[in-house]
Structures are given as structure tokens and as C-alpha cells.
Tab-separated table of C-alpha atoms and ligand atoms in Angstrom:
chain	number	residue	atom	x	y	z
A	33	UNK	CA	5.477	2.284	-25.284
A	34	UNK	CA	2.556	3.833	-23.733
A	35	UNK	CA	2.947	7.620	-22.331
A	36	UNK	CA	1.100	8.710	-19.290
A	37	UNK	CA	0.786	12.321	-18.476
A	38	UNK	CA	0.630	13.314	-15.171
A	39	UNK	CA	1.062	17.354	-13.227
A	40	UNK	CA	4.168	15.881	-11.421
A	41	UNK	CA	6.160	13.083	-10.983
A	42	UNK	CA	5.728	13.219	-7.245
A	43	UNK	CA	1.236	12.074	-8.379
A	44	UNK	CA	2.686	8.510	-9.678
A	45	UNK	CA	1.770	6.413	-6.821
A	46	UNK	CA	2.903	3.059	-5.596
A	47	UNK	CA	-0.404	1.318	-7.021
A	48	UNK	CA	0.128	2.919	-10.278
A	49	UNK	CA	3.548	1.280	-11.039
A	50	UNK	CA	2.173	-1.452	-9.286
A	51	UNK	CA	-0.894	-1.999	-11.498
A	52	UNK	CA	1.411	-1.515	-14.552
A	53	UNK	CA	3.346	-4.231	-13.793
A	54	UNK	CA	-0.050	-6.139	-12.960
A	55	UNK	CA	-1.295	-5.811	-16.436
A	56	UNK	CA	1.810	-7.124	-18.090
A	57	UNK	CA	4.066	-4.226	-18.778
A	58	UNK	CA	7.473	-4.819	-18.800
A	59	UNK	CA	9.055	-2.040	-17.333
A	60	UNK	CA	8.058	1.128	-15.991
A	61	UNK	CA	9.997	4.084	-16.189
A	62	UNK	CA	9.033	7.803	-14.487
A	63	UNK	CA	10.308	10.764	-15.895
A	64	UNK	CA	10.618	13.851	-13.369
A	65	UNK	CA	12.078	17.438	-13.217
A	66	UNK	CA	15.088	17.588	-11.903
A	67	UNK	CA	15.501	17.651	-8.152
A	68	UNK	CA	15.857	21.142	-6.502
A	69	UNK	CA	13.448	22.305	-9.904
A	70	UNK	CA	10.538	21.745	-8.864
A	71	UNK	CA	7.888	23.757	-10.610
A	72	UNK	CA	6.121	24.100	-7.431
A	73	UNK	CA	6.674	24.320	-3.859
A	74	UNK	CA	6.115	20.595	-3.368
A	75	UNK	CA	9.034	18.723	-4.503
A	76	UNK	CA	7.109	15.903	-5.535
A	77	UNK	CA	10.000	14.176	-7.663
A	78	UNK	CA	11.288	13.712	-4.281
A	79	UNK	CA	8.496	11.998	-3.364
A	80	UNK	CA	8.691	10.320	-6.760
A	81	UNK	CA	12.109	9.152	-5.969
A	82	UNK	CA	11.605	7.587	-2.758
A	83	UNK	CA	8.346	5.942	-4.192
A	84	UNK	CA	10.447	4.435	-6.942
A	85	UNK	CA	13.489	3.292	-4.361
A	86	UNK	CA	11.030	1.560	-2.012
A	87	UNK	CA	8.961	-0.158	-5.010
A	88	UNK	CA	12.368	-1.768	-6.463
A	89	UNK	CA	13.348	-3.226	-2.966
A	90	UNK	CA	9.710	-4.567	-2.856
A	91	UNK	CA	10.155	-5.943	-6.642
A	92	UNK	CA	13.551	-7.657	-5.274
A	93	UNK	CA	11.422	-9.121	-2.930
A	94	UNK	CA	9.239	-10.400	-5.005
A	95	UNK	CA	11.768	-11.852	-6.933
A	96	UNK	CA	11.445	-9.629	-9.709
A	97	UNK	CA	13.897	-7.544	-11.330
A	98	UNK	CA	14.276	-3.685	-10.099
A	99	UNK	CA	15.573	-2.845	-13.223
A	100	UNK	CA	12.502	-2.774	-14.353
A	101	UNK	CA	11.340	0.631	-12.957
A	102	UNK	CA	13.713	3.493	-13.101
A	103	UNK	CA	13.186	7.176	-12.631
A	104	UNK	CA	15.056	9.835	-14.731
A	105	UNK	CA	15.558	13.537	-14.166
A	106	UNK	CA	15.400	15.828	-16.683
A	107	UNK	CA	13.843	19.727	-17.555
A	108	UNK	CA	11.646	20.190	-20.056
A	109	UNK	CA	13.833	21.545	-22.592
A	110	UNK	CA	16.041	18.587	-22.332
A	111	UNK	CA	14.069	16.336	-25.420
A	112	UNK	CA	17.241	14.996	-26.397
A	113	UNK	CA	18.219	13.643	-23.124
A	114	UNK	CA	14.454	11.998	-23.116
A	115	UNK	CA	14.851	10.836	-26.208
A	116	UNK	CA	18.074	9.063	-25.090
A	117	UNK	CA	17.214	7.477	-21.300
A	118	UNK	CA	13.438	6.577	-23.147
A	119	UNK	CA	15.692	4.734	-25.968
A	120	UNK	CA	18.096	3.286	-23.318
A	121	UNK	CA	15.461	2.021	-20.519
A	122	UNK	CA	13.490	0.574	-23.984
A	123	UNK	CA	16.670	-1.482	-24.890
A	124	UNK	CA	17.162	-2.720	-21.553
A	125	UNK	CA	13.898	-4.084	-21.049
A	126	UNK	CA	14.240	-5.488	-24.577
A	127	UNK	CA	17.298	-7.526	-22.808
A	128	UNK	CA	15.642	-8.401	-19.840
A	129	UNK	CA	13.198	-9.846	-21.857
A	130	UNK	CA	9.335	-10.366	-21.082
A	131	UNK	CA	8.083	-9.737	-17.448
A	132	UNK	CA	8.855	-13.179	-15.311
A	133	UNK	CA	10.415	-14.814	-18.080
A	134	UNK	CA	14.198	-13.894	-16.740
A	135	UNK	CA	13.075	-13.354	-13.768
A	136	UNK	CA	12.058	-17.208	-13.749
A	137	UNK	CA	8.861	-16.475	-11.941
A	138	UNK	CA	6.048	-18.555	-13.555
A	139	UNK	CA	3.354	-16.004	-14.917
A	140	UNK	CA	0.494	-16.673	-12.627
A	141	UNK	CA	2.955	-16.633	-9.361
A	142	UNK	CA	4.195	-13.704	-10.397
A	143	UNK	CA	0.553	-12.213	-11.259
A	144	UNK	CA	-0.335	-13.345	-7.442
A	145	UNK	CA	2.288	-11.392	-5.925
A	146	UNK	CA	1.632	-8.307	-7.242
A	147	UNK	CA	-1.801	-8.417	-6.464
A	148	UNK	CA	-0.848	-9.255	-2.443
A	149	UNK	CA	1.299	-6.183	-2.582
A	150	UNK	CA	-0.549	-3.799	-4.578
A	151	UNK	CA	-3.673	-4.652	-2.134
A	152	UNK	CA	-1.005	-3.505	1.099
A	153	UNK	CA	-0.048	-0.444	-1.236
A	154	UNK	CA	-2.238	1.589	1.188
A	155	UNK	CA	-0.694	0.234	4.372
A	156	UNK	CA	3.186	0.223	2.882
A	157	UNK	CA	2.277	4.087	2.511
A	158	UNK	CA	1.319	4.716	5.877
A	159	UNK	CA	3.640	2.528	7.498
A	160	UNK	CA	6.418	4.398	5.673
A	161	UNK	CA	5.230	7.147	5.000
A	162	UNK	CA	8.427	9.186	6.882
A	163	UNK	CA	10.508	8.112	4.445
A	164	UNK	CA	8.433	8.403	1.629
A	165	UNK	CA	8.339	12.245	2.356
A	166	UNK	CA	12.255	12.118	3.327
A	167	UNK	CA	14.397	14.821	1.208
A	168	UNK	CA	17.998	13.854	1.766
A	169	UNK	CA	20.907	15.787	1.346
A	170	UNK	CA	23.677	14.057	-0.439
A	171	UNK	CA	22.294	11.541	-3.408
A	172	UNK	CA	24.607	8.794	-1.647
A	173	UNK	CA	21.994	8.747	1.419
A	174	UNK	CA	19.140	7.368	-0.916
A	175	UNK	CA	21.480	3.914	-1.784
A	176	UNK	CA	20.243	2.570	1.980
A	177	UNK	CA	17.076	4.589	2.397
A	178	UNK	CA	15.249	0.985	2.177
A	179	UNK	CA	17.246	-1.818	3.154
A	180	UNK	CA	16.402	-5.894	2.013
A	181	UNK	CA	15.724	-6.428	6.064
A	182	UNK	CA	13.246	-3.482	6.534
A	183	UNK	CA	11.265	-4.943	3.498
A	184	UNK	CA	11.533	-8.642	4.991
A	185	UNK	CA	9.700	-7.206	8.189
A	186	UNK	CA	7.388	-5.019	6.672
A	187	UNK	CA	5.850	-8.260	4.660
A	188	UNK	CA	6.097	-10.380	8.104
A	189	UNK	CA	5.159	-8.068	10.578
A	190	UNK	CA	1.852	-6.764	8.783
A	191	UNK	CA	-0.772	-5.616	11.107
A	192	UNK	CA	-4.615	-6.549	10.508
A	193	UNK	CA	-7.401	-5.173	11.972
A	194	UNK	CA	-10.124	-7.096	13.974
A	195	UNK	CA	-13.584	-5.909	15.898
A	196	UNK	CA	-13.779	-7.205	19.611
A	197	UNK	CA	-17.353	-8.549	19.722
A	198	UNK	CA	-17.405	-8.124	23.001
A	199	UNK	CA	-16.561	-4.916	22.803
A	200	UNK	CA	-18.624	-3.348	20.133
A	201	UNK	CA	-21.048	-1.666	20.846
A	202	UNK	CA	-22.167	-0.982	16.974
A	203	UNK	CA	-21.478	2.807	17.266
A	204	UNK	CA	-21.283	3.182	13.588
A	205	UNK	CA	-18.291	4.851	12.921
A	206	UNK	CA	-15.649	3.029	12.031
A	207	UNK	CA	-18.416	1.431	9.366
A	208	UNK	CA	-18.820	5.387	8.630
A	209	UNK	CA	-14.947	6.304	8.314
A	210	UNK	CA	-13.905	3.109	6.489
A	211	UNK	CA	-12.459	4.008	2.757
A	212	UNK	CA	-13.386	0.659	1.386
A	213	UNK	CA	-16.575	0.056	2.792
A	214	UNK	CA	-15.062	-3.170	4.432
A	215	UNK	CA	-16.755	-3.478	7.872
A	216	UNK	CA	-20.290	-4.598	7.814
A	217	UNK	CA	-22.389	-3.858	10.916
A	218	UNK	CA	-25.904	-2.028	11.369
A	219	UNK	CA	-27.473	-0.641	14.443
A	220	UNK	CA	-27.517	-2.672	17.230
A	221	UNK	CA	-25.390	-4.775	15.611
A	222	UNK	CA	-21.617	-6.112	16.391
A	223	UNK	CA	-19.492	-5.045	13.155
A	224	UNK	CA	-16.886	-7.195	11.481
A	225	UNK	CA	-13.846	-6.319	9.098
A	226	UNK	CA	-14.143	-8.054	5.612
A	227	UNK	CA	-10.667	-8.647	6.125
A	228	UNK	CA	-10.472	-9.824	2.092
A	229	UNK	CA	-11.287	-5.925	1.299
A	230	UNK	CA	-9.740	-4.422	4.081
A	231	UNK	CA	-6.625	-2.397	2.669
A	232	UNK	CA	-4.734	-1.718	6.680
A	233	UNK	CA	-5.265	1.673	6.842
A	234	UNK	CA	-5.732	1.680	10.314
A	235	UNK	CA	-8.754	3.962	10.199
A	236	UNK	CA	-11.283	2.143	12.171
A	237	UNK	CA	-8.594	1.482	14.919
A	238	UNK	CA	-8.033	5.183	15.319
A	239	UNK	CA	-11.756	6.475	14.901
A	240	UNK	CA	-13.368	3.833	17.563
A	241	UNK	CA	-14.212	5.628	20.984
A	242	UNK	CA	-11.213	5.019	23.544
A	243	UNK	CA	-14.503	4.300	25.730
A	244	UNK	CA	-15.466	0.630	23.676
A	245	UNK	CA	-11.667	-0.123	22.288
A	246	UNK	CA	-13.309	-2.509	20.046
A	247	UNK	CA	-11.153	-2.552	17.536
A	248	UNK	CA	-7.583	-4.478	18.018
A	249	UNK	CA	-4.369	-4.849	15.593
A	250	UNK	CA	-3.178	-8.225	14.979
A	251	UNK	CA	0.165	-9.680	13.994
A	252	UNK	CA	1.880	-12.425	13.387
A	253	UNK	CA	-1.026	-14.633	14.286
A	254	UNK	CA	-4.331	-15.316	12.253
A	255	UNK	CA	-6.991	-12.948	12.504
A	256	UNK	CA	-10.075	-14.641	14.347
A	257	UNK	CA	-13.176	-15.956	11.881
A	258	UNK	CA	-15.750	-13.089	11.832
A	259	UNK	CA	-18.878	-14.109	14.654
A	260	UNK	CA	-21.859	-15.790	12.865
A	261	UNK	CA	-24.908	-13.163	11.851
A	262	UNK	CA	-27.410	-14.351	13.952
A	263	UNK	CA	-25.088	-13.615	16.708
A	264	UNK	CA	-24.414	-10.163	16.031
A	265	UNK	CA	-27.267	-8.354	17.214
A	266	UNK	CA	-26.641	-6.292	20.409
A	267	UNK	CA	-29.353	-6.810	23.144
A	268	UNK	CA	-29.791	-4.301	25.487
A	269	UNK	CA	-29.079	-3.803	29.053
A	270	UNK	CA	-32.878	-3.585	29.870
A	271	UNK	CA	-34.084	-5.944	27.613
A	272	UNK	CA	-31.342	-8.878	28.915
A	273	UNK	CA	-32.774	-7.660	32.564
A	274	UNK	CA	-36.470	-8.475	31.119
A	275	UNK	CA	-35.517	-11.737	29.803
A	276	UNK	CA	-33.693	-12.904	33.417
A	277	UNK	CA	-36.737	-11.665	35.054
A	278	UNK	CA	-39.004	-14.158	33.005
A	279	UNK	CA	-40.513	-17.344	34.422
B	1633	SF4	S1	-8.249	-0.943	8.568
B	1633	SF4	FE1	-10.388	-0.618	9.168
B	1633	SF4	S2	-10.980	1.319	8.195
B	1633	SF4	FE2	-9.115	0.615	7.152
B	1633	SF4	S3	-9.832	-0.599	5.433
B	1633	SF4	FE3	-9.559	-2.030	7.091
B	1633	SF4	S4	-11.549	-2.173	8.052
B	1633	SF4	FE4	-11.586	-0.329	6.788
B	1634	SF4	S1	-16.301	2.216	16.235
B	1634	SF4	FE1	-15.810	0.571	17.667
B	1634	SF4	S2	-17.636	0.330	18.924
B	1634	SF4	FE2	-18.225	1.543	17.144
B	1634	SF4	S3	-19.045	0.028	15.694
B	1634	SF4	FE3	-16.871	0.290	15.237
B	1634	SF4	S4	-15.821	-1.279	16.425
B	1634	SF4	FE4	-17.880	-1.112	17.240
């Protein structure tokens, strides 16, 4: 078992459990305050909690087991109760036995999948992020917070982002803005998405001027190939007038 400290339940992200499971853990298991508790005014094992709920529909998905990851709630004075879930989720993962192996998914499958969804774990956040900050009322309401359907769709329907060239006009700032550094482009020059780095965070849609629209969400149909380099550079309206005018 391996013990990771964190301020709050509510700072153990998607990728986290994600990148767990990635390097060959075989379970995961949060431990929180209890709800209503919370230390502080944020409520993050609420957050926690709907993290958890939509990562186990995802796992389904993925054909692995959700009871894998659990979340427990406890107070800090309660050592005996963590002592007891920690001794129960332990002998349950015993059962399930090695990660893949009853979940019949052959290692490097399995390995593959969680890589494709921990590199959308930015753009599952923002595309849910509602209901990742939900705080229902009855504990009932959380059994359908994330249905089997509403994951189906979320994996089919995923938006990617792509430059118009013939829009660009190589303003700079989505290539400014972007977290990843995935658009190359210089001045004067039409930019492109790396779409292997790109994470979907919509960023360089939302940044580029109304004025050039350049930048266009695609789904449910291949993203164009990237224009050749030496076709990228942006002549000018003066210069292209120059070169009509010559014999
Ligand atoms: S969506 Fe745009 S800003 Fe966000 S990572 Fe992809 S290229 Fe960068
Ligand atoms: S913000 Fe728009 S116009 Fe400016 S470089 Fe990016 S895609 Fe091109």
C-alpha cells in the first residue's frame, strides 16, 4: 500500500487516479472527511465524490472494474474505521486479483486505454465540469449522476480543435494562451494544432479574435492533416499586389 497525503480530498484529480491505475496499481481508494465537515469552506470531498463517481463509469467503460476505486468518509479521529475500510478495500482488491487479469483485458490494451483517457482528462473536466462541482441533496441522487449513455457520448462525440489556414492570420495568441505548448506558428506564419499534444481544452478556440475565427471544433469526422511548412508563411496584402504587378 502506498499512502499519499494530500490538504483535501476534493485536490485528488481525475489524472491522479488515472495515472495510478497507469502505473499498475490495483486499486485506488480516497479517503475524505465526511460530507457536510469540511474543514474549509470548499467542500472539496464533494468534489472528490463526483470525481470518483464519474472515473468508475469511465473505468466500466473501459472495461475495467469500478470496484477498483472507492472513496470513504471518515473524521480524523475515526483511525479505527480507517483501519477497517483500508483492511476491507485491501482484501477486495486481493479478490479481484491483479489489474486486467479479471477484468480479462490483455495488459498492453488495457495500458492503451488509460493513456487515451487520461490524455482527455483535461477535456472530461471541462466538458463536465457542472457536475463535477454538483452538491446534491439526498445521497440517492449521486446513483445516476453519470449514466453508461452520457459516458458512451462523451468518448464519441469528442471535439478537436483545428486552425483554418485560410483564416489565420498568425496573431499569436492562441500559440501564447495554449497550456501545452501544442500549436506551432511564428510571425507571419499560419499556426497548426499538434493535435498528438493537444489536451481539448478549448483555449485557442475561445482566445482567437471573433474578427479571423480561425480556429474551428471538429467532431465526429477526422481532423484535416496540418498544411505543409513551406506553405505556411503569410504574404502580405502589398507584397501579393507587388508580385501581380510584375512582368
Ligand atoms: S485546444 Fe487549443 S489551446 Fe487547448 S491544448 Fe489544444 S491546441 Fe492548445
Ligand atoms: S489566434 Fe486565431 S488568427 Fe491568431 S494565430 Fe491563432 S488561429 Fe491564427
Amino acid at each position: 500500500m502506498k499512502l499519499i497525503r494530500v490538504m483535501c480530498s476534493g485536490r485528488v484529480d481525475l489524472e491522479f487516479v488515472l495515472r495510478a491505475f497507469s502505473n499498475g496499481m490495483d486499486g485506488v481508494m480516497i479517503g475524505g472527511c465526511r460530507l457536510n465537515e469540511c474543514n474549509y469552506v470548499t467542500h472539496g470531498n464533494y468534489d472528490a465524490l463526483n470525481m470518483v463517481l464519474l472515473c468508475q463509469k469511465i473505468m466500466e467503460h473501459i472495461g475495467l472494474n469500478p470496484e477498483r476505486l472507492r472513496i470513504e468518509f471518515m473524521s480524523a479521529g475515526e483511525g479505527l474505521l480507517l483501519a477497517e475500510v483500508i483492511n476491507d478495500f485491501g482484501k477486495k482488491v486481493e479478490a479481484l486479483g491483479p489489474l486486467g487479469k479479471s477484468d480479462e483485458i490483455d495488459e498492453n490494451e488495457l495500458k492503451s486505454k488509460i493513456e487515451e483517457v487520461r490524455k482527455l482528462a483535461p477535456y472530461i473536466k471541462i466538458v463536465k465540469r457542472e457536475k463535477l462541482a454538483s452538491r446534491l441533496e439526498k445521497e440517492e441522487d449521486y446513483e445516476g449522476l453519470f449514466t453508461r449513455e452520457e459516458i458512451e457520448a462523451l468518448f464519441r462525440d469528442v471535439i478537436s480543435y483545428y486552425i483554418d489556414p485560410e483564416k489565420c492570420q498568425a496573431c499569436m495568441i492562441c500559440a501564447r494562451q495554449c497550456p501545452v505548448d501544442a500549436i506551432m506558428g511564428a510571425k507571419k506564419q499560419i499556426h497548426v494544432i499538434d493535435q498528438e499534444k493537444c489536451i481539448k481544452c478549448g483555449t485557442c478556440f475561445e482566445v482567437c479574435p471573433p474578427r479571423f475565427g480561425a480556429v474551428k471544433e471538429i467532431s465526429g469526422e477526422p481532423v484535416p492533416p496540418p498544411i505543409p511548412e513551406e506553405k505556411r508563411t503569410i504574404i502580405g496584402k502589398s507584397k501579393k499586389a507587388g508580385l501581380a504587378s510584375e512582368p
